[in-house]
Coordinates of C-alpha atoms in Angstrom, one line a residue:
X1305 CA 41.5 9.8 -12.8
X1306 CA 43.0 7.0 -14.9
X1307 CA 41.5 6.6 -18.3
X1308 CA 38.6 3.8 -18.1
X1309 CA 39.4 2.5 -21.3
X1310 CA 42.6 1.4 -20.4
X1311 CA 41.5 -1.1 -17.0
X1312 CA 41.7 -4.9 -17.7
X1313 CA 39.2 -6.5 -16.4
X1314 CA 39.5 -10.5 -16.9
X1315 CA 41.1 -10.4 -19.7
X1316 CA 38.1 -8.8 -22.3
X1317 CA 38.8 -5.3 -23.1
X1318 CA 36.6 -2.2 -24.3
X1319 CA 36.6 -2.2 -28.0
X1320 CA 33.3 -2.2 -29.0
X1321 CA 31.8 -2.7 -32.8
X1322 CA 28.8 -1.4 -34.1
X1323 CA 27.9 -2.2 -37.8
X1324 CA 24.7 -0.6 -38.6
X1325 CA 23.4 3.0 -37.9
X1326 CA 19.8 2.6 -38.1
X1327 CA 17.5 3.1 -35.3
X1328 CA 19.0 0.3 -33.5
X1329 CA 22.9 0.7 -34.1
X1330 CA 22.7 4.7 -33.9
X1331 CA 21.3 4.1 -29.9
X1332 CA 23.5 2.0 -28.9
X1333 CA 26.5 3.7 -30.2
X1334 CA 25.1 6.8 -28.4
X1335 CA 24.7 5.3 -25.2
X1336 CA 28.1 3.5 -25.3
X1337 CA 30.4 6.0 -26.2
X1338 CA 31.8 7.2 -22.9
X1339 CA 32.1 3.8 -21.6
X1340 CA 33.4 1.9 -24.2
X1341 CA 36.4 2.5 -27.1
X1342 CA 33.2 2.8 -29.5
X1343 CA 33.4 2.3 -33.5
X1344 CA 30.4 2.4 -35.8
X1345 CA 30.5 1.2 -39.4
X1346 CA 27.4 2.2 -41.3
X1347 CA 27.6 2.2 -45.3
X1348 CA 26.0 6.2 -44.8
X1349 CA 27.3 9.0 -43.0
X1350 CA 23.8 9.7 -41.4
X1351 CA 21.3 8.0 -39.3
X1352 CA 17.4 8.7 -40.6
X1353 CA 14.9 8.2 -38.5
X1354 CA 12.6 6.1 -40.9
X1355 CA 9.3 6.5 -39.8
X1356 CA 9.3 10.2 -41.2
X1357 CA 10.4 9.2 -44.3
X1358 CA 7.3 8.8 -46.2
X1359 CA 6.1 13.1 -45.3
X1360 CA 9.9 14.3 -46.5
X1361 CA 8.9 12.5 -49.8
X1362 CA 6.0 15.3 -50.2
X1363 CA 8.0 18.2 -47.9
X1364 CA 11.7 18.0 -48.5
X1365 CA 12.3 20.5 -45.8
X1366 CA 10.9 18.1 -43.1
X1367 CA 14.1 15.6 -43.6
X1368 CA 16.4 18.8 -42.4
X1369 CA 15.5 17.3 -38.7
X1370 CA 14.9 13.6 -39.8
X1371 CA 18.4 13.0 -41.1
X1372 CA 21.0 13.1 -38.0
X1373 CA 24.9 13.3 -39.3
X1374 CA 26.2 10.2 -37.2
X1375 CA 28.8 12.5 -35.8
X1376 CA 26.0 15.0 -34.3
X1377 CA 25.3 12.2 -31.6
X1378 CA 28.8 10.8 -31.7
X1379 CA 30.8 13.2 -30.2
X1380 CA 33.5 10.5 -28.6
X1381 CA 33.2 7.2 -30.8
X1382 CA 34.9 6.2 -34.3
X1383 CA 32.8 6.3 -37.4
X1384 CA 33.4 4.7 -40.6
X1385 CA 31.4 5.1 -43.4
X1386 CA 31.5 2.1 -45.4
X1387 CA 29.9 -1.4 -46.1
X1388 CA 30.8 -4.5 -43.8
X1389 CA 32.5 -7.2 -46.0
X1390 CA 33.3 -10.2 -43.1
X1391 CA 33.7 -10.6 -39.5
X1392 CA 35.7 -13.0 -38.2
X1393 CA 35.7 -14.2 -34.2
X1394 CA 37.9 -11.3 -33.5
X1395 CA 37.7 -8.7 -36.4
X1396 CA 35.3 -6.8 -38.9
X1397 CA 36.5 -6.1 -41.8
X1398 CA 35.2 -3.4 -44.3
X1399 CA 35.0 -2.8 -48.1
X1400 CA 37.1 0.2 -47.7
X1401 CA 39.8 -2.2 -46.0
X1402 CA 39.8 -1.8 -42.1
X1403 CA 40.5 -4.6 -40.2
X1404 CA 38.7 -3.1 -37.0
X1405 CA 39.3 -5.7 -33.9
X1406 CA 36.6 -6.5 -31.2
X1407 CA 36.4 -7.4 -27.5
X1408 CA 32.5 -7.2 -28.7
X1409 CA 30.5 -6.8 -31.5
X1410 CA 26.7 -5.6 -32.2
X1411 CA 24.7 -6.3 -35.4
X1412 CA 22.6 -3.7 -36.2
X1413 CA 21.9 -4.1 -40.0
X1414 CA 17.7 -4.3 -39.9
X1415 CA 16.6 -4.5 -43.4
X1416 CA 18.0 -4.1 -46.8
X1417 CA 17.7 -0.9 -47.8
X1418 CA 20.6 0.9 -49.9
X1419 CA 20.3 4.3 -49.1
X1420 CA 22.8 7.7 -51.1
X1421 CA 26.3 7.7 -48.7
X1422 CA 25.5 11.2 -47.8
X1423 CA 22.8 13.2 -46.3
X1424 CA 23.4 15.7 -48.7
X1425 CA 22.5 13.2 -51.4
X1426 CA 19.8 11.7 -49.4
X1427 CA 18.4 15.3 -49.0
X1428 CA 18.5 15.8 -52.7
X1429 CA 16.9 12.4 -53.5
X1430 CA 13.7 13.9 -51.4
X1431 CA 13.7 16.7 -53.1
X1432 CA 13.8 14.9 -56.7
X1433 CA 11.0 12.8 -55.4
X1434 CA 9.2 15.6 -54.2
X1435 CA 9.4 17.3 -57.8
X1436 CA 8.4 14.1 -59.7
X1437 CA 5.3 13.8 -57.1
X1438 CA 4.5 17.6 -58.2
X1439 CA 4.6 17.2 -62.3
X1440 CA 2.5 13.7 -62.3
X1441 CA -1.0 14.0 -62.3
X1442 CA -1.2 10.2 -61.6
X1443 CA 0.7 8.0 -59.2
X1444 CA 0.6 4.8 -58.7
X1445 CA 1.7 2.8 -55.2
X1446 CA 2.5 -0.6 -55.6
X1447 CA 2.3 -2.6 -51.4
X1448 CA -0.8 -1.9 -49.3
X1449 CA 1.3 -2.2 -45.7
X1450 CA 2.4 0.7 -44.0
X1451 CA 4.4 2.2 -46.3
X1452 CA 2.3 2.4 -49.0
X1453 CA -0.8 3.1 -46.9
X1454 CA 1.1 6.3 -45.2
X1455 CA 2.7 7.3 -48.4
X1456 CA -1.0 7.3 -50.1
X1457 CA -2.1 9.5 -47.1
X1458 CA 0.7 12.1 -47.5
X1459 CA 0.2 12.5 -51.3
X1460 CA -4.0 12.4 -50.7
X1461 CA -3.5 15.1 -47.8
X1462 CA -0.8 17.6 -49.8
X1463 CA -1.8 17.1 -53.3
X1464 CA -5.9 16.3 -53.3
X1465 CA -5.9 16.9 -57.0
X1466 CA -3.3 14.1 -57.8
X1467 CA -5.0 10.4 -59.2
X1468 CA -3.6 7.8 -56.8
X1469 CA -4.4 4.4 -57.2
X1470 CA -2.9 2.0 -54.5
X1471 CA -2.4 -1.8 -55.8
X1472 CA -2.0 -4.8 -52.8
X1473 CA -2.2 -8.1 -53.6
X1474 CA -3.1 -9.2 -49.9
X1475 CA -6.9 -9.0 -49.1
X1476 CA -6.8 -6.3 -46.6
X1477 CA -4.6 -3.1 -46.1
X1478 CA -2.5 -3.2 -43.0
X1479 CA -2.5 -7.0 -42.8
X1480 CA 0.0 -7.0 -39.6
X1481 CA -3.3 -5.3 -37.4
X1482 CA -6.5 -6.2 -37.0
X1483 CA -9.3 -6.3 -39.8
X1484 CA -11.0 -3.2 -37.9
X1485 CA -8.3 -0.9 -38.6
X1486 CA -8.0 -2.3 -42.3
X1487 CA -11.4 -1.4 -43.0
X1488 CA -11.4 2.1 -41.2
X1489 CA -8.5 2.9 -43.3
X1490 CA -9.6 1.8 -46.8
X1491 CA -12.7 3.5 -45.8
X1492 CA -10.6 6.9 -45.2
X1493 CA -8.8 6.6 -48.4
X1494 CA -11.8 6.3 -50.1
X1495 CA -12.8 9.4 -48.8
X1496 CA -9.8 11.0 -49.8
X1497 CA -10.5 9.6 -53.4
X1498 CA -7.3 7.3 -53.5
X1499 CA -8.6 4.4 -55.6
X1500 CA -7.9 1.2 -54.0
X1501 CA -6.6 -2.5 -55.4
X1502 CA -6.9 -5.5 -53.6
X1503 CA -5.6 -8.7 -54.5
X1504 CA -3.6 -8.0 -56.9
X1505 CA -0.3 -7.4 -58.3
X1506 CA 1.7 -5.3 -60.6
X1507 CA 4.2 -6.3 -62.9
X1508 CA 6.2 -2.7 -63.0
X1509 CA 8.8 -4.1 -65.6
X1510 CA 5.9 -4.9 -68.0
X1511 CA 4.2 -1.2 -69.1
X1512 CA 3.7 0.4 -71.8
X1513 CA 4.4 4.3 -72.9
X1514 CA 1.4 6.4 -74.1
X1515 CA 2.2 9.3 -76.1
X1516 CA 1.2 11.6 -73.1
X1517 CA 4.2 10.9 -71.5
X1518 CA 2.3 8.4 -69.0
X1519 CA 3.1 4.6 -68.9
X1520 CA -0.1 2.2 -69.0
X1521 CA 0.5 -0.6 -65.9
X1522 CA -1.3 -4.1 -65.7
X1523 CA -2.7 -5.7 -63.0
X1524 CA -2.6 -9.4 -61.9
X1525 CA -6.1 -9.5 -62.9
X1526 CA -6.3 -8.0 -66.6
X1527 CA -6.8 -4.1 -65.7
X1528 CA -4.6 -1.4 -66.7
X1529 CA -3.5 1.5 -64.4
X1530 CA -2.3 4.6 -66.1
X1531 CA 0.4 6.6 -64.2
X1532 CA 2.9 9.2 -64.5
X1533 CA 5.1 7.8 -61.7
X1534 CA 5.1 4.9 -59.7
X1535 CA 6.6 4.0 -56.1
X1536 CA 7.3 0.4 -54.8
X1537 CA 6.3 0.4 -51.5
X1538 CA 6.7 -3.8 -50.5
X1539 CA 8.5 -5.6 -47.9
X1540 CA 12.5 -5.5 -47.4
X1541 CA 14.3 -8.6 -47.2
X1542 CA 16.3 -8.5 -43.8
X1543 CA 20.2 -7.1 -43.6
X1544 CA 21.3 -10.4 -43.9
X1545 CA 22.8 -11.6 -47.4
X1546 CA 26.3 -10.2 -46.4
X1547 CA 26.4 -12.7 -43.0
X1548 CA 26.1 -15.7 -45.3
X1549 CA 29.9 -16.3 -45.6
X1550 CA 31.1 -15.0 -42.1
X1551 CA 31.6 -16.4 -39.1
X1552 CA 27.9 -15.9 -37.9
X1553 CA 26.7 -17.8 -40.7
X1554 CA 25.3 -20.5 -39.3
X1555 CA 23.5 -18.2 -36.7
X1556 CA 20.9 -17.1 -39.4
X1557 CA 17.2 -18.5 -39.6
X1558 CA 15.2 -19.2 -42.6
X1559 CA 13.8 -15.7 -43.2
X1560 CA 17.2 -14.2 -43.1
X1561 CA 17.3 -13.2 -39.0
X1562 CA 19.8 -13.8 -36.0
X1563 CA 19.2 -16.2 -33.4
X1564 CA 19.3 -14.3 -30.2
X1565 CA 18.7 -15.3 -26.7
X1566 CA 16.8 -13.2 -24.4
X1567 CA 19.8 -11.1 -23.2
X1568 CA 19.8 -9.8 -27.4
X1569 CA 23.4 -12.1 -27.7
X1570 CA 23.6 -14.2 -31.0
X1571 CA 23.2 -17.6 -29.5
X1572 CA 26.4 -19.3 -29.0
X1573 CA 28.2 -16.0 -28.9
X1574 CA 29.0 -14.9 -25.1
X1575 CA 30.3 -11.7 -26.4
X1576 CA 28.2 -10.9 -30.0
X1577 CA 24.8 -9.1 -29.9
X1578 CA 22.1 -8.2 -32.4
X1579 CA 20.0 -5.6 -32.2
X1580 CA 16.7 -4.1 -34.0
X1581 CA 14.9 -5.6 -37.2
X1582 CA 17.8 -8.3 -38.0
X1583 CA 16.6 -10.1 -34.9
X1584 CA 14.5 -13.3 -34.6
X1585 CA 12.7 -12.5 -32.1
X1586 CA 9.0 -12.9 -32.3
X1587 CA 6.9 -9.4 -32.2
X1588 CA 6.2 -6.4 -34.9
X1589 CA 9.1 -5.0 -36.3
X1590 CA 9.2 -1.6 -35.3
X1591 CA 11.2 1.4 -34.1
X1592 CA 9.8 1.2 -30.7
X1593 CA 11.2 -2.5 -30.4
X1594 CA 14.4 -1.4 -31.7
X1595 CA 14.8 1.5 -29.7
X1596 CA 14.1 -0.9 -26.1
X1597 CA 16.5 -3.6 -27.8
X1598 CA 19.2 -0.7 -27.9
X1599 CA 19.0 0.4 -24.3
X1600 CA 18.5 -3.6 -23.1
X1601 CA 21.5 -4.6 -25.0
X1602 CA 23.7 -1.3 -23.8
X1603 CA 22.9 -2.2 -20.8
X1604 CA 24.5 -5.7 -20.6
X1605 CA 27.3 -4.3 -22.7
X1606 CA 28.5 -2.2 -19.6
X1607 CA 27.2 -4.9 -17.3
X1608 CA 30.1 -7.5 -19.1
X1609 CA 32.4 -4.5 -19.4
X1610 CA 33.1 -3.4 -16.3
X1611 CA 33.1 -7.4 -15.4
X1612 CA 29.6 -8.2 -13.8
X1613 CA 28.3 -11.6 -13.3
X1614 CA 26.6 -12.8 -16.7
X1615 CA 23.6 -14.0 -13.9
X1616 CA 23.0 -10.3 -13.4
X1617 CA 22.5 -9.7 -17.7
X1618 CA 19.0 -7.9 -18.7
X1619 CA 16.6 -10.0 -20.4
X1620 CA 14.4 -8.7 -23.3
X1621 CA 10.9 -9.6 -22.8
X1622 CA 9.0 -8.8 -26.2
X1623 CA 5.6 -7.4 -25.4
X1624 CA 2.6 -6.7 -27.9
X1625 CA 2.8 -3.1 -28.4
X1626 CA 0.3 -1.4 -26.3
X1627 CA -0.5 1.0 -29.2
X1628 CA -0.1 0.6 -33.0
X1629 CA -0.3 3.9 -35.0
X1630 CA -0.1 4.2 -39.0
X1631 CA -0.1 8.0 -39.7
X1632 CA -2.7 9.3 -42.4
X1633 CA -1.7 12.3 -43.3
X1634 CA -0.6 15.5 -41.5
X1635 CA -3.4 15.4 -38.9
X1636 CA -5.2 11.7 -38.9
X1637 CA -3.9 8.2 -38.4
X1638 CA -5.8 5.3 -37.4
X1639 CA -5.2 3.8 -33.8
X1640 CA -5.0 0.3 -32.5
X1641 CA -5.2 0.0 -28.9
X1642 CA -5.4 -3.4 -26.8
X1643 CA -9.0 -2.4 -26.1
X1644 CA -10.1 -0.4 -29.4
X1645 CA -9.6 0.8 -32.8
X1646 CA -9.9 4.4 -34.1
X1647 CA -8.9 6.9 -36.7
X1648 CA -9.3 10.4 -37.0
X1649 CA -7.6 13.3 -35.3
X1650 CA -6.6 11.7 -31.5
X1651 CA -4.7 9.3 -32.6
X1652 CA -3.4 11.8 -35.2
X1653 CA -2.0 14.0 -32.6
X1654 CA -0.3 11.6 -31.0
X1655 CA 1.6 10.8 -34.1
X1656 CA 1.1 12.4 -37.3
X1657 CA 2.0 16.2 -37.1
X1658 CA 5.8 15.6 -36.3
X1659 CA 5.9 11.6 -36.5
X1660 CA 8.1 11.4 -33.1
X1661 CA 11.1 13.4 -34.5
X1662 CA 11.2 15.8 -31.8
X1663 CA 11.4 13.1 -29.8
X1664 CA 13.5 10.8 -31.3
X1665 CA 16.0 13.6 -31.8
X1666 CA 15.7 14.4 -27.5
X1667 CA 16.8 10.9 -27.1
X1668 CA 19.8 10.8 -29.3
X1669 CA 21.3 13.8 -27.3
X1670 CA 19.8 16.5 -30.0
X1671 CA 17.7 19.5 -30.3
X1672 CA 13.6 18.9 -30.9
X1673 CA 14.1 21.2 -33.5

């Protein structure tokens, strides 16, 4: 059997470039590997899946399955572990100085979000977390969207005792669903004695240190908020900033994203694609996007590879998400389907006792467990 990476076919060759190795990048790379003469770049050695971020924060242990070493699901592609510092129409070029040449190239780079290079460090990072959560008495979130609202939940669930307060300046929580599921879940936190904020802000830089060790915070509005620790828990600008002075430059939209056409290729670019939360197109930003992006673009990656008619190319169609699901805890989350809204425990076992890990881990080639 002559070695597939090695036929010509009109001309474009096999080399494929990934930069990125979030939920996006780390598919694709997976699902190209034996048919393509794969690299990834990704500035960490690990891909994490991010949704189960927030319950590693109060149970360490949990990231042991969360964080996948790239080379776990990479048994037959290149990694390099480093940041991406241009691209030109035929090469990527990285801070650690390869010159890494493409037949074709994905963008993967979703949102900016520096993470430690190692998994070891990024394990140790949740377990420093963990250990500050454990000695405050008082925490205060800062960003009332998912992040915040899960994160509020974890700490409310593990450590009832703990005084959270939760600061948004929007006028609901979970501003990207409907007003049903905002109220249902202020409603729960309530319950759970998490004191909420709405419109307003916190200035973190401006506190003050009281002699108990705690900082005094102020609000947008005149209050003060006294806390042992603090998470930020707002909006991440798009992977973006390093684009500005490549080639692709000019392919970037006002809020930082990548024009792509509906086969997930950078408009203008027959052989450059972009994948995940980078993207402009127009739906939620979430893994379950990302992960269908992965598999559509793969798909035409092979298609072009083995030399297919461009006619024949996969189109993305974005749909609404048929359900939305912010996890509240260990057992509840709260639910929005295209017919209703609920919270409680259904929709928290569809989600919130292993937060898809098992199966996000089955479909990059690993062990549930």
């Amino acid at each position: 059997m002559e070695n597939p990476l090695e036929w010509g076919d009109g001309g474009r060759g096999r080399r494929v470039v990934v930069i990125g190795g979030g939920v996006a990048g780390s598919l694709i790379a997976k699902s190209l590997q034996f048919d393509a003469d794969l690299t990834l770049i990704d500035p960490k050695d690990y891909f994490e899946i991010p949704w189960a971020s927030l319950r590693a924060t109060v149970e360490p242990l949990f990231a042991e399955r969360s964080l996948i070493h790239h080379k776990d699901y990479l048994a037959n592609g290149r990694l390099i572990v480093s940041e991406v510092t241009n691209i030109t129409n035929k090469e990527v070029l990285t801070a650690d100085g390869h010159q890494v040449t493409y037949d074709y190239l994905v963008v993967a780079t979703g949102h900016y979000d520096p993470l430690p290079v190692t998994r070891t460090d990024r394990l140790e990072e949740y377990q420093t977390e963990n250990e500050k959560i454990k000695a405050a008495d008082s925490i205060l979130i800062v960003g009332g969207g998912p992040t915040g609202v899960e994160l509020a939940a974890e700490i409310a669930v593990d450590f009832p005792q703990k005084k959270v307060t939760l600061v948004h300046d929007g006028s609901r929580l979970l501003e990207f669903i409907g007003p049903k599921a905002s109220d249902k879940t202020l409603e729960w936190l309530k319950n759970k004695n998490v004191e909420v904020k709405l419109m307003q802000s916190v200035d973190l830089s401006n506190n003050t240190n009281n002699s108990g060790g705690n900082r005094t915070f102020f609000t947008s509005s005149g209050e003060t908020i006294k806390a042992d620790c603090h998470f930020l828990c707002t909006g991440k600008p798009p992977g973006s900033e390093w684009l500005r002075e490549t080639y692709l430059k000019d392919r970037i939209d006002n809020f930082g994203r990548l024009k792509v056409d509906e086969n997930l290729r950078i408009k203008g670019h027959r052989n450059i694609f972009a994948v995940g939360d980078i993207t402009d197109i127009k739906e939620l930003k979430q893994g379950y996007s990302a992960q269908k992006h992965a598999l559509v673009a793969a798909k035409n990656l092979k298609l072009l590879m083995s030399g297919g008619k461009e006619s024949k190319l996969a189109i993305y169609e974005p749909r609404p998400s048929p359900k939305i699901i912010v996890s509240l805890g260990r057992q509840d989350a709260v639910a929005q389907f295209s017919f209703t809204t609920i919270i409680g425990l259904v929709p928290g076992m569809i989600k919130s006792k292993d937060l898809y890990v098992g199966k996000t881990r089955k479909k990059m080639g690993l062990q549930p467990k």
